[in-house]
Structure formats: structure tokens, C-alpha cells
mmCIF file of N, CA and C in Angstrom:
data_model
loop_
_atom_site.group_PDB
_atom_site.id
_atom_site.type_symbol
_atom_site.label_atom_id
_atom_site.label_comp_id
_atom_site.label_asym_id
_atom_site.label_seq_id
_atom_site.Cartn_x
_atom_site.Cartn_y
_atom_site.Cartn_z
ATOM 1 N N ARG L 1 13.933 -14.027 -7.077
ATOM 2 C CA ARG L 1 12.699 -14.411 -7.732
ATOM 3 C C ARG L 1 12.111 -13.193 -8.425
ATOM 4 N N LYS L 2 11.671 -13.383 -9.614
ATOM 5 C CA LYS L 2 11.094 -12.284 -10.380
ATOM 6 C C LYS L 2 9.576 -12.307 -10.223
ATOM 7 N N ASP L 3 9.012 -11.150 -9.934
ATOM 8 C CA ASP L 3 7.578 -11.054 -9.696
ATOM 9 C C ASP L 3 6.948 -10.163 -10.743
ATOM 10 N N SER L 4 5.860 -10.606 -11.326
ATOM 11 C CA SER L 4 5.202 -9.779 -12.332
ATOM 12 C C SER L 4 4.247 -8.790 -11.695
ATOM 13 N N GLY L 5 3.897 -9.017 -10.437
ATOM 14 C CA GLY L 5 2.962 -8.115 -9.770
ATOM 15 C C GLY L 5 3.302 -8.024 -8.303
ATOM 16 N N VAL L 6 2.308 -7.660 -7.535
ATOM 17 C CA VAL L 6 2.492 -7.520 -6.098
ATOM 18 C C VAL L 6 2.470 -8.915 -5.483
ATOM 19 N N ASP L 7 3.378 -9.197 -4.587
ATOM 20 C CA ASP L 7 3.394 -10.534 -4.015
ATOM 21 C C ASP L 7 2.253 -10.705 -3.014
ATOM 22 N N GLU L 8 1.757 -11.918 -2.942
ATOM 23 C CA GLU L 8 0.524 -12.189 -2.199
ATOM 24 C C GLU L 8 0.630 -11.843 -0.713
ATOM 25 N N GLU L 9 1.771 -12.142 -0.100
ATOM 26 C CA GLU L 9 1.944 -11.807 1.317
ATOM 27 C C GLU L 9 1.875 -10.309 1.527
ATOM 28 N N ALA L 10 2.539 -9.557 0.672
ATOM 29 C CA ALA L 10 2.512 -8.098 0.792
ATOM 30 C C ALA L 10 1.094 -7.585 0.605
ATOM 31 N N TYR L 11 0.398 -8.145 -0.377
ATOM 32 C CA TYR L 11 -0.978 -7.725 -0.641
ATOM 33 C C TYR L 11 -1.847 -7.960 0.597
ATOM 34 N N LEU L 12 -1.724 -9.128 1.215
ATOM 35 C CA LEU L 12 -2.519 -9.428 2.406
ATOM 36 C C LEU L 12 -2.173 -8.493 3.556
ATOM 37 N N LEU L 13 -0.901 -8.170 3.705
ATOM 38 C CA LEU L 13 -0.467 -7.261 4.763
ATOM 39 C C LEU L 13 -1.097 -5.881 4.598
ATOM 40 N N TRP L 14 -1.216 -5.426 3.363
ATOM 41 C CA TRP L 14 -1.743 -4.101 3.065
ATOM 42 C C TRP L 14 -3.256 -4.103 2.810
ATOM 43 N N GLN L 15 -3.938 -5.250 2.967
ATOM 44 C CA GLN L 15 -5.354 -5.366 2.620
ATOM 45 C C GLN L 15 -6.240 -4.329 3.321
ATOM 46 N N ASP L 16 -6.006 -4.064 4.600
ATOM 47 C CA ASP L 16 -6.819 -3.071 5.316
ATOM 48 C C ASP L 16 -6.665 -1.685 4.699
ATOM 49 N N VAL L 17 -5.469 -1.389 4.217
ATOM 50 C CA VAL L 17 -5.213 -0.108 3.552
ATOM 51 C C VAL L 17 -6.024 -0.031 2.259
ATOM 52 N N PHE L 18 -5.976 -1.090 1.457
ATOM 53 C CA PHE L 18 -6.755 -1.116 0.209
ATOM 54 C C PHE L 18 -8.239 -0.958 0.497
ATOM 55 N N ASP L 19 -8.722 -1.636 1.537
ATOM 56 C CA ASP L 19 -10.146 -1.570 1.877
ATOM 57 C C ASP L 19 -10.560 -0.151 2.262
ATOM 58 N N ALA L 20 -9.743 0.527 3.055
ATOM 59 C CA ALA L 20 -10.057 1.900 3.472
ATOM 60 C C ALA L 20 -10.069 2.839 2.273
ATOM 61 N N ILE L 21 -9.113 2.675 1.372
ATOM 62 C CA ILE L 21 -9.053 3.523 0.176
ATOM 63 C C ILE L 21 -10.263 3.248 -0.718
ATOM 64 N N ALA L 22 -10.592 1.972 -0.915
ATOM 65 C CA ALA L 22 -11.730 1.603 -1.760
ATOM 66 C C ALA L 22 -13.042 2.133 -1.179
ATOM 67 N N ALA L 23 -13.113 2.246 0.143
ATOM 68 C CA ALA L 23 -14.316 2.737 0.801
ATOM 69 C C ALA L 23 -14.365 4.266 0.817
ATOM 70 N N GLY L 24 -13.338 4.902 0.206
ATOM 71 C CA GLY L 24 -13.315 6.368 0.152
ATOM 72 C C GLY L 24 -12.816 7.019 1.434
ATOM 73 N N ARG L 25 -12.100 6.253 2.255
ATOM 74 C CA ARG L 25 -11.572 6.792 3.514
ATOM 75 C C ARG L 25 -10.059 6.591 3.600
ATOM 76 N N PRO L 26 -9.297 7.156 2.660
ATOM 77 C CA PRO L 26 -7.847 6.929 2.684
ATOM 78 C C PRO L 26 -7.186 7.455 3.961
ATOM 79 N N GLY L 27 -7.792 8.457 4.601
ATOM 80 C CA GLY L 27 -7.231 9.000 5.840
ATOM 81 C C GLY L 27 -7.327 8.033 7.003
ATOM 82 N N ASP L 28 -8.200 7.026 6.887
ATOM 83 C CA ASP L 28 -8.346 6.020 7.945
ATOM 84 C C ASP L 28 -7.281 4.935 7.838
ATOM 85 N N ALA L 29 -6.590 4.879 6.712
ATOM 86 C CA ALA L 29 -5.593 3.829 6.488
ATOM 87 C C ALA L 29 -4.304 4.155 7.239
ATOM 88 N N SER L 30 -3.768 3.152 7.936
ATOM 89 C CA SER L 30 -2.490 3.353 8.617
ATOM 90 C C SER L 30 -1.490 2.305 8.124
ATOM 91 N N CYS L 31 -0.239 2.618 8.239
ATOM 92 C CA CYS L 31 0.828 1.730 7.777
ATOM 93 C C CYS L 31 0.735 0.389 8.501
ATOM 94 N N PRO L 32 0.745 -0.718 7.758
ATOM 95 C CA PRO L 32 0.679 -2.022 8.408
ATOM 96 C C PRO L 32 1.969 -2.397 9.141
ATOM 97 N N HIS L 33 3.025 -1.626 8.933
ATOM 98 C CA HIS L 33 4.303 -1.907 9.584
ATOM 99 C C HIS L 33 4.475 -1.121 10.879
ATOM 100 N N CYS L 34 4.145 0.189 10.844
ATOM 101 C CA CYS L 34 4.394 1.025 12.030
ATOM 102 C C CYS L 34 3.146 1.758 12.532
ATOM 103 N N ARG L 35 2.021 1.591 11.847
ATOM 104 C CA ARG L 35 0.721 2.183 12.198
ATOM 105 C C ARG L 35 0.648 3.699 11.981
ATOM 106 N N HIS L 36 1.641 4.291 11.343
ATOM 107 C CA HIS L 36 1.652 5.736 11.076
ATOM 108 C C HIS L 36 0.522 6.124 10.118
ATOM 109 N N ARG L 37 -0.011 7.322 10.309
ATOM 110 C CA ARG L 37 -1.017 7.899 9.410
ATOM 111 C C ARG L 37 -0.658 9.343 9.159
ATOM 112 N N PRO L 38 -1.015 9.929 8.080
ATOM 113 C CA PRO L 38 -1.623 9.331 6.895
ATOM 114 C C PRO L 38 -0.559 8.733 5.992
ATOM 115 N N LEU L 39 -1.005 7.899 5.091
ATOM 116 C CA LEU L 39 -0.127 7.318 4.081
ATOM 117 C C LEU L 39 -0.113 8.219 2.851
ATOM 118 N N THR L 40 0.930 8.120 2.057
ATOM 119 C CA THR L 40 1.034 8.875 0.815
ATOM 120 C C THR L 40 0.570 7.969 -0.322
ATOM 121 N N ILE L 41 -0.367 8.467 -1.118
ATOM 122 C CA ILE L 41 -0.877 7.701 -2.254
ATOM 123 C C ILE L 41 -0.588 8.514 -3.501
ATOM 124 N N GLU L 42 0.174 7.939 -4.430
ATOM 125 C CA GLU L 42 0.540 8.675 -5.635
ATOM 126 C C GLU L 42 0.595 7.752 -6.846
ATOM 127 N N GLU L 43 0.414 8.346 -7.998
ATOM 128 C CA GLU L 43 0.535 7.613 -9.260
ATOM 129 C C GLU L 43 1.984 7.733 -9.721
ATOM 130 N N VAL L 44 2.622 6.586 -9.984
ATOM 131 C CA VAL L 44 4.013 6.549 -10.426
ATOM 132 C C VAL L 44 4.111 5.581 -11.599
ATOM 133 N N ASP L 45 4.559 6.069 -12.751
ATOM 134 C CA ASP L 45 4.752 5.209 -13.924
ATOM 135 C C ASP L 45 3.544 4.307 -14.202
ATOM 136 N N SER L 46 2.378 4.890 -14.300
ATOM 137 C CA SER L 46 1.099 4.194 -14.542
ATOM 138 C C SER L 46 0.774 3.092 -13.537
ATOM 139 N N SER L 47 1.273 3.229 -12.338
ATOM 140 C CA SER L 47 0.864 2.344 -11.254
ATOM 141 C C SER L 47 0.643 3.208 -10.015
ATOM 142 N N THR L 48 0.105 2.607 -8.986
ATOM 143 C CA THR L 48 -0.173 3.333 -7.746
ATOM 144 C C THR L 48 0.849 2.929 -6.700
ATOM 145 N N ARG L 49 1.387 3.927 -6.003
ATOM 146 C CA ARG L 49 2.348 3.682 -4.918
ATOM 147 C C ARG L 49 1.732 4.204 -3.625
ATOM 148 N N ILE L 50 1.647 3.330 -2.638
ATOM 149 C CA ILE L 50 1.146 3.693 -1.321
ATOM 150 C C ILE L 50 2.337 3.553 -0.387
ATOM 151 N N SER L 51 2.706 4.646 0.286
ATOM 152 C CA SER L 51 3.915 4.602 1.099
ATOM 153 C C SER L 51 3.729 5.299 2.442
ATOM 154 N N CYS L 52 4.612 4.950 3.375
ATOM 155 C CA CYS L 52 4.615 5.531 4.708
ATOM 156 C C CYS L 52 5.792 6.496 4.808
ATOM 157 N N SER L 53 5.505 7.730 5.205
ATOM 158 C CA SER L 53 6.579 8.726 5.309
ATOM 159 C C SER L 53 7.437 8.500 6.553
ATOM 160 N N LYS L 54 6.950 7.708 7.489
ATOM 161 C CA LYS L 54 7.709 7.473 8.716
ATOM 162 C C LYS L 54 8.710 6.327 8.573
ATOM 163 N N CYS L 55 8.221 5.114 8.227
ATOM 164 C CA CYS L 55 9.126 3.958 8.170
ATOM 165 C C CYS L 55 9.604 3.636 6.755
ATOM 166 N N LYS L 56 9.056 4.367 5.757
ATOM 167 C CA LYS L 56 9.470 4.234 4.349
ATOM 168 C C LYS L 56 9.030 2.933 3.675
ATOM 169 N N GLN L 57 8.197 2.127 4.325
ATOM 170 C CA GLN L 57 7.670 0.928 3.682
ATOM 171 C C GLN L 57 6.658 1.361 2.622
ATOM 172 N N TYR L 58 6.538 0.576 1.565
ATOM 173 C CA TYR L 58 5.572 0.933 0.521
ATOM 174 C C TYR L 58 5.155 -0.306 -0.249
ATOM 175 N N ILE L 59 4.070 -0.131 -0.990
ATOM 176 C CA ILE L 59 3.631 -1.148 -1.934
ATOM 177 C C ILE L 59 3.290 -0.405 -3.213
ATOM 178 N N GLN L 60 3.626 -0.987 -4.341
ATOM 179 C CA GLN L 60 3.376 -0.332 -5.619
ATOM 180 C C GLN L 60 2.878 -1.364 -6.623
ATOM 181 N N GLY L 61 1.873 -0.997 -7.359
ATOM 182 C CA GLY L 61 1.336 -1.900 -8.367
ATOM 183 C C GLY L 61 0.069 -1.337 -8.960
ATOM 184 N N LYS L 62 -0.598 -2.158 -9.727
ATOM 185 C CA LYS L 62 -1.895 -1.787 -10.306
ATOM 186 C C LYS L 62 -2.941 -2.507 -9.465
ATOM 187 N N PHE L 63 -3.737 -1.736 -8.754
ATOM 188 C CA PHE L 63 -4.711 -2.308 -7.841
ATOM 189 C C PHE L 63 -6.114 -2.043 -8.364
ATOM 190 N N GLY L 64 -7.019 -2.930 -8.024
ATOM 191 C CA GLY L 64 -8.402 -2.730 -8.420
ATOM 192 C C GLY L 64 -8.717 -3.456 -9.720
ATOM 193 N N PRO L 65 -9.932 -3.216 -10.228
ATOM 194 C CA PRO L 65 -10.392 -3.934 -11.422
ATOM 195 C C PRO L 65 -9.633 -3.526 -12.667
#
């Protein structure tokens, strides 16, 4: 299946991470898969990639308004 954006299930899984970042507390965000902190937040190809250095799970897309 081809996806034009972030899939809804993944978005919901990472919602607490987005909320912490939006609130200006990215250090409070932990990986929704393994609970590791801190997460890596970087700009990649004009999108944002949030990833876990421990389990290697990540989400990438254009988030926010």
C-alpha cells in the first residue's frame, strides 16, 4: 500500500511524543516501542524524523500546522 503521509496507527502510537515536543519538553518524550529516552529529532529531506537510538524505531513526516 502506498502512503502519502504518516499512517494513522503510527501517528496515534507516537502521539505522546508529539505532545511532549509541542509542549517544549522533547526530553520528556520516550519511545512508544521500548520506552527509551531521549529520542533523536532531526530534519531530513524537508521533513522531521523522530527516532529511537536503542530499538531503531522511527517516524518521519511533516508534523504540525
